Coordinates of C-alpha atoms and ligand atoms in Angstrom, one line a residue:
M88 CA -12.0 32.8 32.3
L89 CA -12.1 29.5 34.1
V90 CA -9.7 26.7 35.0
K91 CA -10.6 23.0 35.4
E92 CA -8.1 20.4 36.7
G93 CA -7.9 17.1 35.3
I94 CA -5.3 14.3 34.3
S95 CA -2.1 15.3 32.5
A96 CA -2.2 12.6 29.8
S97 CA 0.2 14.1 27.4
P98 CA 2.9 16.7 28.0
G99 CA 3.2 20.3 26.3
I100 CA 1.3 23.5 26.1
A101 CA -1.3 24.2 23.6
I102 CA -2.9 27.6 23.1
A103 CA -5.7 27.6 20.5
K104 CA -9.6 27.8 19.7
A105 CA -11.8 25.0 21.3
M106 CA -13.4 22.7 18.8
I107 CA -16.6 20.7 20.4
Y108 CA -16.6 17.5 18.8
Q109 CA -19.5 15.8 19.8
K110 CA -21.5 12.6 18.9
A111 CA -24.7 14.7 18.7
S112 CA -27.1 13.4 21.6
I113 CA -30.3 12.9 19.6
E114 CA -33.5 13.0 21.0
V115 CA -36.6 12.0 18.7
D116 CA -40.1 12.3 19.0
N117 CA -41.9 8.5 17.9
T118 CA -45.3 9.9 17.8
D119 CA -47.1 9.5 14.2
A120 CA -46.3 12.2 11.6
L121 CA -49.4 14.8 11.5
D122 CA -49.1 15.2 7.9
T123 CA -47.2 13.0 5.7
N124 CA -46.6 15.6 2.7
E125 CA -44.8 17.6 4.7
E126 CA -42.4 15.1 6.3
L127 CA -41.6 14.1 2.5
K128 CA -40.6 17.8 1.9
K129 CA -38.8 17.7 5.0
L130 CA -36.9 14.7 3.5
Q131 CA -36.3 15.8 0.2
L132 CA -35.1 19.2 1.7
A133 CA -32.6 17.0 4.1
L134 CA -31.5 14.8 0.7
N135 CA -30.7 18.3 -1.1
I136 CA -28.5 19.5 1.8
S137 CA -26.9 16.0 2.7
V138 CA -26.0 15.7 -1.0
Q139 CA -24.2 19.3 -1.1
Q140 CA -22.4 18.5 2.0
I141 CA -21.0 15.0 0.6
E142 CA -20.2 16.8 -2.6
Q143 CA -18.1 19.7 -0.9
I144 CA -16.3 17.4 1.4
R145 CA -15.5 15.2 -1.7
D146 CA -14.0 17.8 -3.6
K147 CA -11.7 19.0 -0.6
V148 CA -10.4 15.6 0.2
S149 CA -9.6 15.0 -3.3
K150 CA -7.9 18.1 -3.9
E151 CA -5.7 17.9 -0.5
M152 CA -5.3 14.3 0.0
G153 CA -6.0 13.1 -3.5
E154 CA -8.8 11.1 -5.6
D155 CA -8.3 7.3 -3.6
E156 CA -9.1 9.1 -0.4
A157 CA -12.3 10.8 -1.8
L158 CA -13.9 7.6 -3.3
I159 CA -15.5 6.9 0.1
F160 CA -17.4 10.0 -0.4
Q161 CA -18.2 9.0 -3.8
A162 CA -19.6 5.8 -2.4
H163 CA -21.8 8.1 0.2
G164 CA -23.3 10.1 -2.5
M165 CA -24.5 7.1 -4.1
I166 CA -26.4 6.0 -1.4
L167 CA -28.2 8.9 -1.1
D168 CA -29.2 8.2 -4.9
D169 CA -29.8 4.5 -4.2
P170 CA -33.6 4.0 -5.1
E171 CA -34.7 1.3 -2.8
F172 CA -33.0 3.0 0.4
L173 CA -35.0 6.1 -0.8
E174 CA -38.1 4.2 -1.7
A175 CA -37.9 2.2 1.5
I176 CA -37.7 5.5 3.9
E177 CA -41.0 7.0 1.9
I178 CA -42.8 3.8 2.5
E179 CA -42.2 4.1 6.0
I180 CA -43.7 7.8 5.7
K181 CA -46.5 7.3 3.5
G182 CA -47.4 3.9 4.3
H183 CA -47.0 3.6 8.6
R184 CA -47.2 7.3 9.0
A185 CA -43.8 7.8 10.2
Q186 CA -42.0 11.0 10.4
A187 CA -39.2 11.5 8.2
V188 CA -36.7 11.3 11.1
N189 CA -37.9 8.0 12.2
A190 CA -38.2 6.8 8.9
V191 CA -34.4 7.4 8.2
I192 CA -33.5 5.9 11.5
L193 CA -35.6 2.9 11.2
V194 CA -34.4 1.9 7.4
T195 CA -30.9 3.0 8.1
K196 CA -30.8 0.4 10.9
R197 CA -32.4 -2.3 9.0
Y198 CA -30.1 -1.5 5.9
S199 CA -27.1 -1.2 7.8
E200 CA -27.9 -4.6 9.8
M201 CA -28.7 -6.5 6.7
F202 CA -25.0 -5.3 5.1
E203 CA -23.5 -6.4 8.2
Q204 CA -24.7 -10.1 8.0
L205 CA -23.6 -10.5 4.3
E206 CA -20.5 -12.8 3.9
D207 CA -18.7 -11.1 1.9
Q208 CA -16.0 -8.6 3.5
Y209 CA -16.3 -5.9 1.1
F210 CA -20.5 -5.7 1.7
R211 CA -20.1 -5.8 5.5
A212 CA -17.8 -2.7 5.3
R213 CA -20.5 -0.7 3.5
A214 CA -22.8 -1.3 6.7
A215 CA -20.7 1.3 8.4
D216 CA -21.2 4.1 5.2
I217 CA -24.9 3.3 5.4
V218 CA -24.9 4.3 9.2
D219 CA -22.7 7.4 8.5
V220 CA -25.0 8.5 5.4
G221 CA -27.9 7.5 7.6
N222 CA -26.7 9.5 10.6
R223 CA -26.2 12.6 8.6
L224 CA -29.5 12.5 7.1
R225 CA -31.1 12.2 10.4
N226 CA -29.1 15.4 11.6
N227 CA -30.2 17.4 8.6
L228 CA -33.6 16.5 9.6
L229 CA -33.1 17.6 13.1
G230 CA -30.9 20.3 12.2
V231 CA -28.4 19.4 14.1
E232 CA -24.6 20.6 13.2
Q233 CA -22.1 18.0 12.7
V234 CA -18.5 18.2 13.4
D235 CA -15.9 17.1 11.1
C236 CA -12.4 17.1 12.3
S237 CA -10.6 15.1 9.4
N238 CA -10.1 18.4 7.3
L239 CA -9.6 21.7 9.6
D240 CA -9.0 25.0 8.6
E241 CA -7.3 26.5 11.4
D242 CA -5.5 25.0 14.8
V243 CA -7.9 23.7 17.4
I244 CA -7.8 21.9 20.6
I245 CA -10.2 19.2 20.5
I246 CA -12.8 19.0 23.2
A247 CA -14.7 15.8 23.7
E248 CA -17.2 13.6 26.4
D249 CA -14.4 10.9 25.3
L250 CA -12.6 9.7 22.1
S251 CA -12.8 6.5 20.5
P252 CA -9.6 5.3 18.7
S253 CA -11.4 5.5 15.4
D254 CA -12.2 9.0 16.4
T255 CA -8.7 10.3 16.7
A256 CA -7.4 8.2 13.8
Q257 CA -10.0 10.1 11.8
M258 CA -8.6 13.7 12.9
D259 CA -6.5 16.3 10.8
K260 CA -3.3 15.5 12.6
K261 CA -1.7 19.0 11.1
R262 CA -4.6 21.1 12.7
V263 CA -5.2 19.4 16.1
R264 CA -3.2 21.3 18.6
G265 CA -4.4 18.9 21.8
F266 CA -7.3 17.0 23.3
A267 CA -9.3 17.6 26.5
T268 CA -12.3 15.3 27.6
D269 CA -14.4 14.5 30.0
I270 CA -13.4 11.3 31.0
G271 CA -10.3 8.7 30.4
S272 CA -7.1 8.5 32.1
R273 CA -3.4 8.3 31.4
T274 CA -3.5 5.3 29.6
S275 CA -6.6 5.5 27.7
H276 CA -5.9 5.1 24.1
S277 CA -6.7 9.1 23.3
A278 CA -4.2 9.5 25.7
I279 CA -1.5 6.9 24.2
M280 CA -2.5 8.5 20.8
A281 CA -1.9 12.1 21.9
R282 CA 1.4 10.9 23.1
S283 CA 2.5 9.4 20.1
L284 CA 1.4 12.5 18.0
E285 CA 3.3 14.8 20.7
I286 CA 0.3 16.9 21.5
P287 CA -0.6 17.7 24.8
A288 CA -3.9 16.4 26.3
V289 CA -5.8 16.7 29.7
L290 CA -8.4 13.9 30.4
G291 CA -10.9 13.2 32.9
L292 CA -12.0 16.8 33.4
K293 CA -15.6 15.4 34.0
D294 CA -17.9 18.3 32.2
I295 CA -15.6 19.9 30.0
S296 CA -17.6 19.4 26.7
S297 CA -20.5 21.2 28.5
V298 CA -18.7 24.2 29.9
I299 CA -16.7 25.0 27.1
K300 CA -18.0 26.3 23.2
T301 CA -16.7 25.7 20.0
G302 CA -14.3 28.9 19.4
D303 CA -13.7 29.8 23.3
I304 CA -9.7 30.6 23.7
I305 CA -8.4 27.6 25.7
I306 CA -4.4 27.1 27.3
L307 CA -4.4 23.4 27.7
D308 CA -1.5 22.7 30.3
G309 CA -0.6 18.9 29.4
I310 CA 2.5 19.1 32.2
S311 CA 0.1 20.2 35.4
G312 CA -3.4 18.8 33.8
C313 CA -5.0 21.9 33.7
V314 CA -7.3 24.0 31.1
I315 CA -7.9 27.3 31.2
I316 CA -10.8 28.7 29.5
N317 CA -10.6 32.6 28.1
P318 CA -7.6 33.3 29.5
D319 CA -6.5 37.0 30.8
Y320 CA -3.5 38.5 28.9
Q321 CA -1.3 37.5 32.2
Q322 CA -2.7 33.8 31.8
L323 CA -1.5 33.8 28.3
E324 CA 1.4 35.7 28.5
K325 CA 2.8 32.9 31.3
A326 CA 1.5 30.3 29.3
K327 CA 3.4 31.2 26.2
E328 CA 6.7 31.6 28.4
K329 CA 6.0 28.1 29.5
Q330 CA 5.4 26.6 26.2
Q331 CA 8.7 28.2 25.3
A332 CA 10.5 26.7 28.3
H333 CA 8.9 23.2 27.3
R334 CA 10.4 23.7 23.8
K335 CA 13.7 24.4 24.9
R336 CA 14.3 21.6 27.4
L337 CA 12.7 19.0 24.7
E338 CA 15.5 20.5 22.2
K339 CA 17.9 19.7 24.9
R340 CA 16.9 16.4 25.7
L341 CA 16.8 15.3 21.9
Q342 CA 20.7 16.2 21.7
L343 CA 20.8 13.1 23.5
K344 CA 19.4 11.3 20.4
D345 CA 22.5 9.3 19.2
L346 CA 23.7 8.1 22.3
Q347 CA 23.1 4.8 24.2
A348 CA 20.6 4.3 26.7
I349 CA 23.5 3.3 29.2
T350 CA 24.1 4.0 33.0
F351 CA 26.9 6.1 34.4
D352 CA 28.7 2.5 35.1
G353 CA 28.3 1.0 32.0
H354 CA 24.7 -1.2 32.1
I355 CA 22.7 -1.0 28.8
V356 CA 19.2 -1.3 28.1
E357 CA 17.4 -0.7 24.7
L358 CA 14.8 2.0 24.6
V359 CA 12.3 1.6 21.9
G360 CA 8.7 3.3 20.7
N361 CA 5.2 2.0 20.7
I362 CA 3.6 2.6 17.3
G363 CA 0.0 2.6 15.9
E364 CA 0.7 3.1 12.5
P365 CA 4.0 3.4 10.2
S366 CA 3.4 7.5 10.2
D367 CA 4.6 6.9 13.9
I368 CA 8.0 5.6 12.7
A369 CA 9.4 9.2 12.3
G370 CA 8.4 10.1 15.3
V371 CA 10.7 7.1 17.0
I372 CA 13.8 7.9 14.8
K373 CA 13.5 11.6 15.8
N374 CA 13.6 10.7 19.2
G375 CA 16.7 8.1 19.0
G376 CA 14.4 5.2 19.7
T377 CA 16.6 2.1 18.1
G378 CA 13.5 -0.3 17.3
I379 CA 9.9 -0.6 17.9
G380 CA 8.7 -2.3 21.1
L381 CA 5.2 -2.6 20.2
Y382 CA 3.5 -2.2 17.0
R383 CA -0.2 -1.8 17.9
T384 CA -1.3 -3.2 14.5
E385 CA -5.1 -3.0 15.5
F386 CA -4.9 0.6 13.9
L387 CA -4.2 -0.8 10.3
Y388 CA -7.6 -2.4 10.6
M389 CA -9.3 0.4 12.3
N390 CA -8.1 2.9 9.5
S391 CA -9.3 1.0 7.1
D392 CA -12.9 0.3 6.2
T393 CA -12.5 -3.1 5.3
F394 CA -10.0 -6.1 6.6
P395 CA -6.7 -5.1 5.2
D396 CA -5.4 -8.1 3.5
E397 CA -1.9 -9.9 3.0
E398 CA -0.5 -7.6 0.9
K399 CA -1.5 -4.3 2.6
Q400 CA 0.0 -5.6 6.1
L401 CA 3.1 -6.9 4.3
K402 CA 3.8 -3.4 3.0
A403 CA 2.9 -1.5 6.5
Y404 CA 5.2 -4.2 8.7
K405 CA 7.7 -4.3 5.9
S406 CA 8.0 -0.4 6.1
A407 CA 8.6 -0.4 10.0
I408 CA 10.9 -3.7 9.5
E409 CA 13.2 -1.7 7.2
A410 CA 13.2 1.7 9.4
F411 CA 15.3 0.0 11.8
P412 CA 18.1 -2.2 10.0
Q413 CA 19.5 -2.5 13.4
G414 CA 17.0 -3.1 16.0
S415 CA 14.1 -5.2 16.2
V416 CA 10.4 -4.4 15.1
I417 CA 7.6 -6.1 17.7
I418 CA 4.5 -6.6 15.8
R419 CA 2.0 -7.5 18.2
T420 CA -0.9 -9.3 16.5
M421 CA -4.0 -7.6 16.3
D422 CA -5.9 -6.5 19.8
I423 CA -9.5 -6.1 18.7
G424 CA -12.0 -6.0 21.6
G425 CA -12.4 -4.4 24.9
D426 CA -12.8 -0.4 23.5
K427 CA -11.2 -1.3 20.1
K428 CA -13.9 -2.0 17.7
L429 CA -14.4 -2.4 13.6
P430 CA -17.1 -1.4 11.9
Y431 CA -17.0 -4.1 9.5
L432 CA -16.6 -7.1 12.3
P433 CA -19.8 -7.1 14.1
L434 CA -19.3 -8.7 17.3
E435 CA -21.7 -9.5 20.1
E436 CA -22.4 -6.6 22.9
E437 CA -20.8 -7.7 26.1
L438 CA -21.1 -6.9 29.8
N439 CA -17.5 -6.9 30.2
P440 CA -15.8 -6.2 26.9
F441 CA -12.3 -6.1 28.5
L442 CA -12.8 -9.1 30.1
G443 CA -14.5 -10.8 27.2
L444 CA -13.7 -11.7 23.2
R445 CA -10.6 -9.4 23.2
A446 CA -7.1 -9.6 21.0
L447 CA -6.1 -13.6 20.8
R448 CA -9.4 -14.7 22.0
L449 CA -10.9 -13.1 18.9
C450 CA -7.9 -14.1 16.7
F451 CA -8.6 -17.8 17.8
N452 CA -12.5 -17.3 16.8
E453 CA -11.6 -15.8 13.4
I454 CA -8.8 -18.0 12.4
E455 CA -8.8 -16.9 9.0
L456 CA -8.0 -13.5 10.0
F457 CA -5.5 -14.4 12.4
K458 CA -3.7 -16.4 9.6
T459 CA -3.8 -13.6 7.3
Q460 CA -2.1 -11.4 9.7
L461 CA 0.7 -13.7 10.8
R462 CA 1.5 -14.7 7.1
A463 CA 1.8 -11.2 6.3
I464 CA 4.2 -10.7 9.3
L465 CA 6.6 -13.9 8.5
R466 CA 6.8 -12.5 5.0
A467 CA 7.8 -9.4 6.3
S468 CA 10.3 -10.9 8.8
I469 CA 12.7 -11.3 5.7
Y470 CA 13.4 -7.9 5.6
G471 CA 14.9 -7.4 9.0
N472 CA 14.5 -8.2 12.9
A473 CA 10.7 -8.6 13.0
C474 CA 9.3 -10.4 16.0
I475 CA 6.0 -11.7 16.8
M476 CA 3.9 -10.9 20.0
F477 CA 0.6 -12.3 21.2
P478 CA -1.5 -10.2 23.2
M479 CA -3.6 -11.3 26.3
I480 CA -2.1 -14.3 27.4
S481 CA -3.5 -15.9 30.3
S482 CA -2.0 -19.4 30.3
V483 CA 0.7 -21.6 28.6
E484 CA -2.0 -23.2 26.7
E485 CA -2.7 -20.4 25.0
V486 CA 1.0 -19.7 23.8
R487 CA 1.1 -23.1 22.9
K488 CA -1.6 -22.9 20.5
A489 CA -1.1 -19.5 19.0
K490 CA 2.5 -21.2 18.1
A491 CA 0.9 -24.3 16.6
I492 CA -1.3 -21.8 14.4
L493 CA 2.2 -19.8 13.3
E494 CA 3.8 -23.4 12.4
E495 CA 0.8 -24.0 10.0
C496 CA 1.2 -20.8 8.3
K497 CA 5.1 -21.3 8.1
E498 CA 3.9 -24.4 6.2
D499 CA 1.4 -22.8 4.3
L500 CA 4.3 -20.2 3.1
F501 CA 6.7 -22.7 2.6
K502 CA 4.2 -24.6 0.1
A503 CA 3.3 -21.6 -1.7
G504 CA 7.2 -20.8 -2.0
L505 CA 7.0 -17.5 -0.3
A506 CA 10.1 -16.4 1.8
F507 CA 10.0 -15.8 5.3
N508 CA 12.8 -16.1 8.5
E509 CA 12.3 -19.4 9.9
E510 CA 14.0 -17.9 13.2
V511 CA 11.8 -15.4 13.7
K512 CA 11.2 -14.6 17.5
V513 CA 8.2 -15.0 19.5
G514 CA 7.2 -13.6 22.3
V515 CA 3.9 -12.8 24.2
M516 CA 2.7 -9.6 26.3
I517 CA 2.2 -10.4 30.2
E518 CA -0.6 -8.3 31.0
I519 CA -2.7 -10.7 32.5
P520 CA -1.8 -11.5 36.6
S521 CA -2.2 -15.3 36.1
A522 CA 0.2 -15.0 33.0
A523 CA 2.7 -13.2 35.2
M524 CA 2.3 -15.5 37.9
T525 CA 3.2 -18.1 35.7
A526 CA 5.6 -16.2 33.8
D527 CA 8.6 -19.0 34.7
I528 CA 6.3 -21.7 32.7
I529 CA 5.5 -19.7 29.8
A530 CA 9.3 -18.6 29.5
R531 CA 10.1 -21.7 28.3
E532 CA 8.2 -21.2 25.3
V533 CA 9.1 -17.7 24.2
D534 CA 12.1 -15.8 23.1
F535 CA 10.7 -12.8 25.1
F536 CA 8.3 -11.0 27.3
S537 CA 6.7 -7.6 26.9
I538 CA 5.0 -6.7 30.1
G539 CA 2.1 -4.4 29.3
T540 CA 1.3 -2.8 32.7
N541 CA -1.9 -0.7 30.9
D542 CA -3.7 -3.8 31.3
L543 CA -1.8 -5.5 34.0
C544 CA -2.7 -2.7 36.0
Q545 CA -6.3 -2.8 35.3
Y546 CA -6.7 -6.6 35.7
T547 CA -4.8 -6.7 39.0
L548 CA -6.1 -3.4 40.8
A549 CA -9.8 -4.3 39.5
V550 CA -9.5 -0.8 37.9
D551 CA -11.1 0.0 34.6
R552 CA -8.5 2.0 33.0
M553 CA -11.0 4.0 31.2
N554 CA -12.9 5.2 34.3
E555 CA -11.8 8.6 35.5
N556 CA -13.8 7.9 38.4
V557 CA -11.2 5.2 39.9
S558 CA -8.5 6.5 38.1
Y559 CA -7.0 7.4 41.6
L560 CA -6.8 3.6 42.3
Y561 CA -5.0 2.9 39.1
N562 CA -1.1 3.2 40.0
H563 CA 1.5 1.3 38.7
F564 CA 3.5 1.8 42.1
H565 CA 1.0 -0.3 43.8
P566 CA 3.4 -3.1 45.9
A567 CA 1.1 -5.9 44.0
I568 CA 2.3 -4.6 40.5
L569 CA 5.8 -4.3 41.7
K570 CA 6.1 -7.8 43.0
L571 CA 4.4 -9.0 39.7
I572 CA 7.0 -7.1 37.5
K573 CA 10.1 -8.5 39.2
Q574 CA 8.4 -11.9 39.3
V575 CA 8.0 -11.6 35.5
I576 CA 11.8 -10.3 35.1
D577 CA 13.2 -12.9 37.2
A578 CA 11.5 -16.0 35.4
S579 CA 12.8 -14.4 32.3
S580 CA 16.1 -13.9 33.3
Q581 CA 16.3 -17.9 34.7
S582 CA 15.1 -18.9 31.2
P583 CA 18.4 -19.0 28.9
N584 CA 17.9 -16.1 25.9
T585 CA 14.5 -15.0 26.9
F586 CA 14.7 -11.2 27.0
T587 CA 12.3 -8.6 29.3
G588 CA 10.7 -5.4 28.1
M589 CA 7.4 -3.4 29.1
C590 CA 5.5 -1.9 26.7
G591 CA 2.7 -0.4 29.1
E592 CA 3.1 3.5 29.8
M593 CA 5.1 2.6 33.0
A594 CA 8.0 2.1 30.8
G595 CA 7.7 6.2 29.9
D596 CA 7.0 7.4 33.3
P597 CA 9.8 9.2 34.4
L598 CA 9.6 8.2 38.1
A599 CA 9.7 4.7 37.4
T600 CA 12.5 4.6 35.3
V601 CA 15.2 3.8 37.9
I602 CA 12.9 1.0 39.5
L603 CA 12.6 -0.6 36.2
L604 CA 16.3 -0.5 35.5
G605 CA 17.2 -1.8 39.1
L606 CA 15.0 -4.5 38.6
G607 CA 16.9 -5.4 35.6
L608 CA 14.3 -4.8 32.8
D609 CA 16.1 -5.0 29.3
E610 CA 14.2 -3.1 27.2
F611 CA 11.7 0.0 27.6
S612 CA 9.0 0.9 24.8
M613 CA 7.2 4.0 25.1
S614 CA 5.7 6.7 23.0
A615 CA 8.2 8.0 20.7
S616 CA 8.0 11.6 22.6
T617 CA 9.0 10.4 26.0
I618 CA 12.1 8.3 25.0
P619 CA 14.7 11.7 25.6
Q620 CA 13.5 12.1 28.9
I621 CA 14.0 8.5 30.2
K622 CA 17.2 8.2 28.3
E623 CA 18.5 11.3 30.2
I624 CA 17.6 9.8 33.4
I625 CA 19.5 6.5 32.7
R626 CA 22.6 8.1 31.8
K627 CA 22.6 9.8 35.2
V628 CA 22.3 6.8 37.5
R629 CA 24.4 3.7 38.5
F630 CA 23.2 0.3 38.0
E631 CA 24.4 -0.7 41.4
E632 CA 22.6 2.1 42.9
V633 CA 19.4 1.7 41.3
K634 CA 19.3 -2.2 42.0
E635 CA 19.3 -0.9 45.7
V636 CA 16.8 1.4 44.9
A637 CA 14.5 -1.5 43.5
K638 CA 15.4 -3.4 46.5
K639 CA 13.9 -1.1 48.8
V640 CA 10.7 0.2 47.1
L641 CA 10.1 -3.6 46.9
E642 CA 9.7 -3.6 50.6
M643 CA 7.3 -0.9 50.7
E644 CA 3.8 -0.9 51.8
T645 CA 2.1 1.7 50.0
S646 CA 2.4 3.5 46.3
E647 CA 2.8 6.8 48.3
E648 CA 6.0 5.7 50.1
V649 CA 7.5 4.5 46.5
T650 CA 6.9 7.6 44.9
N651 CA 8.3 9.7 47.5
F652 CA 11.4 7.5 47.9
V653 CA 12.2 7.6 44.4
L654 CA 11.4 11.5 44.0
K655 CA 13.7 12.0 46.7
F656 CA 16.2 9.6 45.0
L657 CA 16.1 11.9 41.6
E658 CA 16.1 15.2 43.7
N659 CA 19.4 14.0 45.0
K660 CA 20.9 13.1 41.5
G661 CA 19.8 16.7 40.3
I662 CA 17.2 14.9 38.1
T663 CA 14.1 17.3 37.7
F664 CA 11.1 17.0 35.2
Ligands
PEP5 C1 -0.7 -2.9 27.8 O1 -1.7 -3.3 28.1 O2 0.3 -2.2 28.4 C2 -0.4 -2.4 26.6 C3 0.7 -1.9 25.9 O3 -1.4 -2.8 25.5 P1 -2.4 -1.9 25.3 O4 -2.4 -0.7 25.5 O5 -2.7 -1.7 23.7 O6 -3.8 -2.4 25.7
MG6 MG1 -3.1 -4.5 27.1

């Protein structure tokens, strides 16, 4: 038995077998082949194994998910059958005396780069398939076992060094009971994903992926942030009790589902959900969210192997809008870049990707992609209350530029005779300090703000939101963050008709609720699973008293003072977690 402490990133208790999800670290020997015939034989064997594996996955996916989903594996099989691809590998072996594994790595790289350069989006997307197939062939040559988490036979807790958004997107959501990773923090995307899937997660465990073996029994405690490996009987019984108690607490809170988020003295706010894909909508409704405060549309792009066209996007946005006939749905234009990459959109390597070509900056470079998305949102706007939100705004000029492009899109649609809501609301994310400090100027251009504290903290405090080594510095109760939030809310309240929401993770932090409420935040947008707890707090306090709380914490010097003060306040109100 071993206990590891990490960062609690999504609440709940999971008890299941561990499954190590590893992007195998590959070591290759670059020396010449000793016997080229031997290498050709090895290649043939690895090819046979790869073809068999792909056929098995194809059959399984086709049976369980349908023919459409299985098509991708048919394409993978075709790559292994492609005479040009195979001949190129053989030439490297026979002509240049390369070992089979090196020949495969080299040719895969050459072919995938060639496809990445092509104009046609469909062919560009094939580059990712070539890499997938090439890696499979390489792993079979090296005898490296590969882990496929997209189709699991039993419940597992995924253990990994790190999980990228595309790793989590591919996982079998019915079988994955939790995540535990070496790196990451509360605001890394794996944490956000875990919360939206309502599964527990503990991140920042430093070396968990090297101390656990696949098959070990794990207790993952997302409430206290610890992981117990191969627990004894008593620990298992205790964990089961805690799991039960947590479930009961959740059930009790869910009874508030249809009640308003209203303080004891009648102040009403909106509690809405953050979603990444249409399948997240059900969770928001189940937990009593009245709309969507952040639709992270980049997942639509990341879950696809080519750019989703206007019709596909329209369908996705329409389904979200129609799910909330009374509430609004804030659709954020794609935030690609930073840690979110598209296999079919090659971008230059950047030294500081979070400060680089990300979100709106990338959209300004890829104007046709941007316009396709804006047209899709505009067309979806006739089905309800859609709002458009631009991310990563650093100055008012960017807002004006984005709005001008939106106007061009409206004109295109008008000319094409396609309907849209001319009054669609336009807002921006306030997640860069320069935008927060000029919120009074930006407020004149928009209908709403949504404060993105995940990035606002990262950029204000100079703390990488993904880096567990500095996560102790990442704190949304830092006086600088509280002052910026106040400045933004005050700026919007002075501008008629502009409202302020928050869609960063702070909005779902129960310790932050009374401060944000007291500062006058109009809308709290969060992972669906946290909505009931935040509503419970709001319904137990008075607006007049939390205004005082906000005033007091703004005078404090450290985040510790702030947290202690709020904890005391909540305790006096009988609010426990
Ligand atoms: C934020 O930065 O707070 C935010 C909500 O956006 P994301 O987490 O997608 O960067
Ligand atoms: Mg952000």
